[in-house]
Amino acid sequence: MWFSTTILGISLAGLVVLFGVKAFELKRNARTPLSRIREAGDPVLTRGWAHARAKSRTLAFTGLRVGILGLRTALHKAETKFDTSIHAIALRLNRYLRTRRLHMRHGSEVSTHLKSVLEKTKKAEESDPR
């Protein structure tokens, strides 16, 4: 606990001194040891900042591109799934309508499936001793 508090105090004091030297340099237009450090460090920081901006723009563009491609793929899959389900529904409806039309042509009012179900329920009722 004391060690971290000591480090924090030293860092805070160094920061206050740094800002004090900078304020002195700006007010009096004087050269301090800070100006020599800044002459060497400012170009490094400027180039680093420009490089980081360029990389972040590239990464943002790549992320946007990947996101758009992913969205396009997801939309295509959703459209395919929708088309498949509509096609399946249409096939079932067509099969139902075809059998219904076939039954109407032959004069059968009740479908064979319904007849077999009714026969099974009649048999079950007859054999049930309630």
XYZ file of C-alpha atoms in Angstrom:
130
model
C 0.000 0.000 0.000
C 2.778 2.441 0.927
C 4.762 1.542 -2.157
C 1.917 2.338 -4.556
C 1.135 5.563 -2.663
C 4.798 6.607 -2.916
C 4.872 5.888 -6.662
C 1.653 7.873 -7.117
C 3.091 10.829 -5.169
C 6.329 10.854 -7.170
C 4.408 10.634 -10.448
C 2.093 13.467 -9.421
C 5.024 15.659 -8.360
C 6.797 14.947 -11.662
C 3.686 15.887 -13.589
C 3.308 19.152 -11.673
C 6.985 19.994 -12.348
C 6.560 19.141 -16.032
C 3.543 21.446 -16.386
C 5.355 24.161 -14.412
C 8.378 24.027 -16.723
C 6.080 24.068 -19.764
C 4.195 27.118 -18.434
C 7.493 28.896 -17.706
C 8.736 28.078 -21.210
C 5.582 29.418 -22.853
C 5.390 32.636 -20.766
C 9.013 33.713 -20.972
C 9.891 32.146 -24.330
C 12.883 30.549 -22.645
C 14.756 27.385 -23.446
C 14.641 24.737 -20.788
C 15.745 21.084 -20.758
C 12.177 20.300 -21.679
C 12.575 22.021 -25.063
C 15.460 19.716 -26.032
C 13.428 16.686 -25.041
C 10.467 18.011 -26.991
C 12.619 18.641 -30.098
C 13.493 14.959 -30.119
C 10.147 13.631 -28.934
C 7.638 15.716 -30.884
C 8.491 14.281 -34.319
C 8.322 10.774 -32.874
C 4.921 11.496 -31.347
C 3.683 13.161 -34.537
C 4.762 10.252 -36.725
C 3.355 7.771 -34.233
C 0.038 9.632 -34.121
C -0.158 9.759 -37.937
C 0.700 6.059 -38.156
C -1.896 5.169 -35.526
C -4.555 7.235 -37.342
C -3.778 5.563 -40.656
C -3.884 2.094 -39.087
C -7.122 2.834 -37.246
C -8.736 4.117 -40.450
C -7.602 0.983 -42.279
C -8.913 -1.235 -39.492
C -12.207 0.671 -39.357
C -12.644 0.345 -43.123
C -11.789 -3.366 -42.974
C -14.218 -3.878 -40.100
C -16.949 -2.026 -41.962
C -16.290 -4.069 -45.091
C -16.370 -7.359 -43.165
C -19.556 -6.250 -41.408
C -21.252 -5.381 -44.681
C -20.189 -8.685 -46.236
C -21.447 -10.558 -43.175
C -24.747 -8.691 -43.305
C -25.080 -9.440 -46.996
C -24.411 -13.132 -46.361
C -26.934 -13.198 -43.506
C -29.569 -11.514 -45.672
C -28.898 -13.969 -48.490
C -29.266 -16.915 -46.092
C -32.491 -15.461 -44.693
C -33.853 -14.972 -48.210
C -32.917 -18.547 -49.140
C -34.553 -19.901 -45.972
C -37.695 -17.859 -46.667
C -37.839 -19.084 -50.275
C -37.362 -22.691 -49.128
C -40.144 -22.447 -46.555
C -42.531 -20.770 -49.022
C -41.721 -23.469 -51.561
C -42.463 -26.209 -48.999
C -45.770 -24.551 -48.082
C -46.684 -24.236 -51.762
C -45.887 -27.922 -52.340
C -48.109 -29.005 -49.438
C -50.920 -26.729 -50.582
C -50.612 -28.002 -54.151
C -50.715 -31.625 -52.965
C -53.775 -30.895 -50.819
C -55.590 -29.100 -53.630
C -54.726 -31.849 -56.112
C -56.108 -34.591 -53.875
C -59.167 -32.491 -53.122
C -59.782 -31.922 -56.831
C -59.300 -35.628 -57.475
C -61.853 -36.533 -54.812
C -64.331 -34.019 -56.177
C -64.008 -35.461 -59.705
C -64.663 -38.994 -58.522
C -67.628 -37.959 -56.435
C -66.096 -38.950 -53.130
C -67.060 -36.483 -50.486
C -64.869 -37.946 -47.759
C -61.175 -38.613 -48.277
C -59.799 -42.129 -47.971
C -57.598 -41.053 -45.101
C -60.566 -39.709 -43.195
C -62.515 -42.901 -43.930
C -59.707 -45.054 -42.542
C -59.459 -42.894 -39.418
C -63.219 -43.137 -38.894
C -63.132 -46.914 -39.324
C -60.326 -47.223 -36.766
C -62.190 -45.101 -34.230
C -65.374 -47.189 -34.769
C -63.407 -50.374 -34.222
C -61.802 -48.908 -31.124
C -65.217 -47.894 -29.752
C -66.670 -51.350 -30.403
C -63.791 -53.111 -28.674
C -63.779 -50.684 -25.714
C -65.901 -52.333 -22.920
C -66.870 -49.187 -21.009
